[in-house]
Amino acid sequence: HAQNTMRDVALCRRTTSSSHQEDVELAILPCRSGPLDPHIEALIDNFYEGLVAKHKVERERLEKRPATPGFLLKWNKQEVYLNDEKRRSAVNRTRKHLERHREWFRGSTKLDDETLASVVALQHLLDLDLEDLTLPRAERRTEDVFSGPGNNISEQLVLDGPRSFFLVNGEVFFFADEVAHSGLVMSEDAARVNSLEGEFVSRLVTAMLRSLGEEPSWVLVRGVSTCMSQSGLANVEKACESPQIVVGGGDQRVRFELRTVTQAREWDLQLSVHKYGFEHCIVCASAGVVMDDPSPIPCSSLSSIFKGCTVRFTVPVPGSEAVESDVLELRSELKIVDEEGNSLLAPHLRPRQHARRFAQFCRRCFRCFGRCFGKSLGRWSTCGQGTRRIMGAACRALTRLCRSRRSSRKVDDFEDLESGAPHAYSGK
């Protein structure tokens, strides 16, 4: 792959004549062009068709309740998919992003459809965030708040900073370690700790601005600082929709790393969340959608969840306000196991359905047995029918028993899912 990339770059070089000859790099993107594979085009179509269908339903609801809080923001968000011109613009951005990464479609670097769909979703969300920064207030889709130098620092970064780990061009910022080394106790030195939080965020913001160049555009600063917070992680959660897991207790590590790739031109931002050590969780069908049995299920403390991505921010023309984002990598690793190490996340199988599937299996087996028994014994076929009835009743009782046992398990302090993106909470 590296050799192919070098060959593509070499083919993109042309020689110009002036006082002397020099190689001029003409293409930032790979030279390979042409239409995407039909399979990839179909994946893009399915992605946007699903969003169109979803927002049509939401538009009908919204029109019936014009006094809904945030009416204009919701309307503007729906317009991205219901307005033909805006939807075509979004589709074209998605297509251009995938054209830059044709290595994802074949060979050893090929991504499966589920991962590729998640990458498409994440890139789309990042594109919307950057676009929203430059829209007139009446057309915006979010209510992001900015403060700090030039009023360009995401307020979410200011709030999240003390609870996360940051690495900015090799410089570490981790407030928990700083408090531990200071010898302060939160319950006794709350005022001093709060003061240290302010100083910590100020140093973090200064390092971030320094890494973005001498005079970074306000769009770049706002875009990077927004992605470098829980807002960025929320996009990752939304992009990796299936399945969503809400955990109870345990610990989590939130990490952000900002690295300058090309001075004043390109920056890579890695963001990730690692949840581990929890012993209960709720499995959801997708972001913000709870399954028919939202009861917590027990799991081993060896269970873990890791989600993260790498995003490249680029200023195509140095000194301009134009900023582009490019998802380079997306990882989603779910390990939900029982005490024996068996996975609790069988493909397309909800936790409650294990008992249901077992009961169905038993019914089928004894129905088949009854038929064979009846055919072989002729006049004794009523015996087979009776056997089927008895086993069917037994299996239905088994299903009810498993359901009642599951609903009897109670775990306190689970966070509300109304935000749309599951989060870990501090369990007792």
PDB file of C-alpha atoms in Angstrom, residues 264-377:
ATOM      1  CA  ALA A 264      -0.158  26.019   9.743  1.00  0.00           C
ATOM      2  CA  ARG A 265      -1.857  23.580   7.380  1.00  0.00           C
ATOM      3  CA  GLU A 266      -2.662  20.101   8.740  1.00  0.00           C
ATOM      4  CA  TRP A 267      -3.424  18.734  12.196  1.00  0.00           C
ATOM      5  CA  ASP A 268      -4.414  15.253  13.367  1.00  0.00           C
ATOM      6  CA  LEU A 269      -6.773  14.912  16.304  1.00  0.00           C
ATOM      7  CA  GLN A 270      -7.200  11.541  17.994  1.00  0.00           C
ATOM      8  CA  LEU A 271     -10.082  11.181  20.409  1.00  0.00           C
ATOM      9  CA  SER A 272     -11.203   8.102  22.299  1.00  0.00           C
ATOM     10  CA  VAL A 273     -13.172   6.844  25.270  1.00  0.00           C
ATOM     11  CA  HIS A 274     -12.403   3.574  27.061  1.00  0.00           C
ATOM     12  CA  LYS A 275     -14.977   2.234  29.538  1.00  0.00           C
ATOM     13  CA  TYR A 276     -14.038  -0.744  31.690  1.00  0.00           C
ATOM     14  CA  GLY A 277     -14.570  -2.421  35.057  1.00  0.00           C
ATOM     15  CA  PHE A 278     -18.378  -2.190  34.940  1.00  0.00           C
ATOM     16  CA  GLU A 279     -20.577  -5.096  36.009  1.00  0.00           C
ATOM     17  CA  HIS A 280     -23.965  -4.049  34.615  1.00  0.00           C
ATOM     18  CA  CYS A 281     -25.075  -2.501  31.342  1.00  0.00           C
ATOM     19  CA  ILE A 282     -28.087  -1.734  29.175  1.00  0.00           C
ATOM     20  CA  VAL A 283     -27.989  -2.743  25.507  1.00  0.00           C
ATOM     21  CA  CYS A 284     -29.792  -0.398  23.127  1.00  0.00           C
ATOM     22  CA  ALA A 285     -30.714  -0.905  19.479  1.00  0.00           C
ATOM     23  CA  SER A 286     -29.170   2.412  18.426  1.00  0.00           C
ATOM     24  CA  ALA A 287     -28.280   5.823  19.824  1.00  0.00           C
ATOM     25  CA  GLY A 288     -31.074   7.044  22.044  1.00  0.00           C
ATOM     26  CA  VAL A 289     -33.364   4.060  21.321  1.00  0.00           C
ATOM     27  CA  VAL A 290     -33.981   1.669  24.205  1.00  0.00           C
ATOM     28  CA  MET A 291     -34.937  -1.920  23.482  1.00  0.00           C
ATOM     29  CA  ASP A 292     -38.193  -3.461  24.657  1.00  0.00           C
ATOM     30  CA  ASP A 293     -36.454  -4.759  27.791  1.00  0.00           C
ATOM     31  CA  PRO A 294     -34.277  -1.904  29.142  1.00  0.00           C
ATOM     32  CA  SER A 295     -33.465  -3.742  32.364  1.00  0.00           C
ATOM     33  CA  PRO A 296     -29.758  -3.831  33.264  1.00  0.00           C
ATOM     34  CA  ILE A 297     -28.008  -7.100  32.508  1.00  0.00           C
ATOM     35  CA  PRO A 298     -25.113  -8.381  34.634  1.00  0.00           C
ATOM     36  CA  CYS A 299     -21.726  -8.838  33.007  1.00  0.00           C
ATOM     37  CA  SER A 300     -18.147  -9.576  33.994  1.00  0.00           C
ATOM     38  CA  SER A 301     -15.896  -6.752  35.175  1.00  0.00           C
ATOM     39  CA  LEU A 302     -13.592  -7.839  32.335  1.00  0.00           C
ATOM     40  CA  SER A 303     -16.068  -6.281  29.900  1.00  0.00           C
ATOM     41  CA  SER A 304     -14.915  -3.143  28.128  1.00  0.00           C
ATOM     42  CA  ILE A 305     -15.913  -0.638  25.451  1.00  0.00           C
ATOM     43  CA  PHE A 306     -13.504   1.344  23.306  1.00  0.00           C
ATOM     44  CA  LYS A 307     -14.521   3.910  20.710  1.00  0.00           C
ATOM     45  CA  GLY A 308     -12.195   6.348  19.024  1.00  0.00           C
ATOM     46  CA  CYS A 309     -11.207   7.995  15.780  1.00  0.00           C
ATOM     47  CA  THR A 310      -8.532  10.061  14.065  1.00  0.00           C
ATOM     48  CA  VAL A 311      -9.605  13.229  12.263  1.00  0.00           C
ATOM     49  CA  ARG A 312      -7.376  15.413  10.110  1.00  0.00           C
ATOM     50  CA  PHE A 313      -8.152  19.129   9.970  1.00  0.00           C
ATOM     51  CA  THR A 314      -6.795  20.904   6.915  1.00  0.00           C
ATOM     52  CA  VAL A 315      -6.598  24.526   5.783  1.00  0.00           C
ATOM     53  CA  PRO A 316      -6.513  24.076   1.960  1.00  0.00           C
ATOM     54  CA  VAL A 317      -5.324  27.641   1.361  1.00  0.00           C
ATOM     55  CA  PRO A 318      -2.987  28.975   4.080  1.00  0.00           C
ATOM     56  CA  GLY A 319      -4.388  32.108   5.672  1.00  0.00           C
ATOM     57  CA  SER A 320      -7.969  31.464   4.557  1.00  0.00           C
ATOM     58  CA  GLU A 321     -10.943  30.688   6.784  1.00  0.00           C
ATOM     59  CA  ALA A 322     -11.829  27.533   4.862  1.00  0.00           C
ATOM     60  CA  VAL A 323     -11.339  24.367   6.938  1.00  0.00           C
ATOM     61  CA  GLU A 324     -11.847  20.728   5.966  1.00  0.00           C
ATOM     62  CA  SER A 325     -12.097  17.612   8.115  1.00  0.00           C
ATOM     63  CA  ASP A 326     -11.139  14.100   7.060  1.00  0.00           C
ATOM     64  CA  VAL A 327     -11.871  10.948   9.063  1.00  0.00           C
ATOM     65  CA  LEU A 328      -8.747   8.799   8.741  1.00  0.00           C
ATOM     66  CA  GLU A 329      -9.640   6.026  11.166  1.00  0.00           C
ATOM     67  CA  LEU A 330     -12.549   4.822  13.274  1.00  0.00           C
ATOM     68  CA  ARG A 331     -12.425   2.117  15.943  1.00  0.00           C
ATOM     69  CA  SER A 332     -15.275   0.548  17.854  1.00  0.00           C
ATOM     70  CA  GLU A 333     -14.488  -2.437  20.071  1.00  0.00           C
ATOM     71  CA  LEU A 334     -17.162  -3.973  22.298  1.00  0.00           C
ATOM     72  CA  LYS A 335     -16.370  -6.738  24.757  1.00  0.00           C
ATOM     73  CA  ILE A 336     -19.403  -7.591  26.875  1.00  0.00           C
ATOM     74  CA  VAL A 337     -18.917 -11.002  28.493  1.00  0.00           C
ATOM     75  CA  ASP A 338     -20.320 -13.025  31.364  1.00  0.00           C
ATOM     76  CA  GLU A 339     -18.313 -14.436  34.258  1.00  0.00           C
ATOM     77  CA  GLU A 340     -17.260 -17.393  32.114  1.00  0.00           C
ATOM     78  CA  GLY A 341     -15.970 -15.176  29.336  1.00  0.00           C
ATOM     79  CA  ASN A 342     -18.847 -15.882  26.938  1.00  0.00           C
ATOM     80  CA  SER A 343     -19.993 -12.988  24.774  1.00  0.00           C
ATOM     81  CA  LEU A 344     -23.345 -11.413  25.678  1.00  0.00           C
ATOM     82  CA  LEU A 345     -23.502  -9.661  22.312  1.00  0.00           C
ATOM     83  CA  ALA A 346     -24.362 -12.419  19.839  1.00  0.00           C
ATOM     84  CA  PRO A 347     -24.896 -10.867  16.389  1.00  0.00           C
ATOM     85  CA  HIS A 348     -28.368  -9.341  16.044  1.00  0.00           C
ATOM     86  CA  LEU A 349     -29.441 -10.932  19.331  1.00  0.00           C
ATOM     87  CA  ARG A 350     -30.887  -8.916  22.193  1.00  0.00           C
ATOM     88  CA  PRO A 351     -30.152 -10.145  25.732  1.00  0.00           C
ATOM     89  CA  ARG A 352     -33.799 -10.963  26.387  1.00  0.00           C
ATOM     90  CA  GLN A 353     -34.039 -12.941  23.180  1.00  0.00           C
ATOM     91  CA  HIS A 354     -31.653 -15.683  24.344  1.00  0.00           C
ATOM     92  CA  ALA A 355     -34.436 -17.315  26.401  1.00  0.00           C
ATOM     93  CA  ARG A 356     -36.957 -16.608  23.645  1.00  0.00           C
ATOM     94  CA  ARG A 357     -34.789 -18.259  20.981  1.00  0.00           C
ATOM     95  CA  PHE A 358     -34.190 -21.262  23.231  1.00  0.00           C
ATOM     96  CA  ALA A 359     -37.921 -21.675  23.782  1.00  0.00           C
ATOM     97  CA  GLN A 360     -38.575 -21.447  20.038  1.00  0.00           C
ATOM     98  CA  PHE A 361     -35.885 -24.055  19.417  1.00  0.00           C
ATOM     99  CA  CYS A 362     -37.519 -26.428  21.902  1.00  0.00           C
ATOM    100  CA  ARG A 363     -40.928 -25.956  20.291  1.00  0.00           C
ATOM    101  CA  ARG A 364     -39.567 -26.716  16.830  1.00  0.00           C
ATOM    102  CA  CYS A 365     -37.761 -29.824  18.047  1.00  0.00           C
ATOM    103  CA  PHE A 366     -40.785 -31.303  19.774  1.00  0.00           C
ATOM    104  CA  ARG A 367     -43.150 -30.265  16.980  1.00  0.00           C
ATOM    105  CA  CYS A 368     -40.940 -32.222  14.593  1.00  0.00           C
ATOM    106  CA  PHE A 369     -40.820 -35.103  17.071  1.00  0.00           C
ATOM    107  CA  GLY A 370     -44.604 -35.054  17.352  1.00  0.00           C
ATOM    108  CA  ARG A 371     -45.093 -35.232  13.597  1.00  0.00           C
ATOM    109  CA  CYS A 372     -42.675 -38.137  13.236  1.00  0.00           C
ATOM    110  CA  PHE A 373     -44.201 -39.893  16.224  1.00  0.00           C
ATOM    111  CA  GLY A 374     -47.728 -39.446  14.866  1.00  0.00           C
ATOM    112  CA  LYS A 375     -46.908 -40.647  11.361  1.00  0.00           C
ATOM    113  CA  SER A 376     -45.086 -43.699  12.599  1.00  0.00           C
ATOM    114  CA  LEU A 377     -47.791 -44.768  15.041  1.00  0.00           C
TER     115      LEU A 377
END
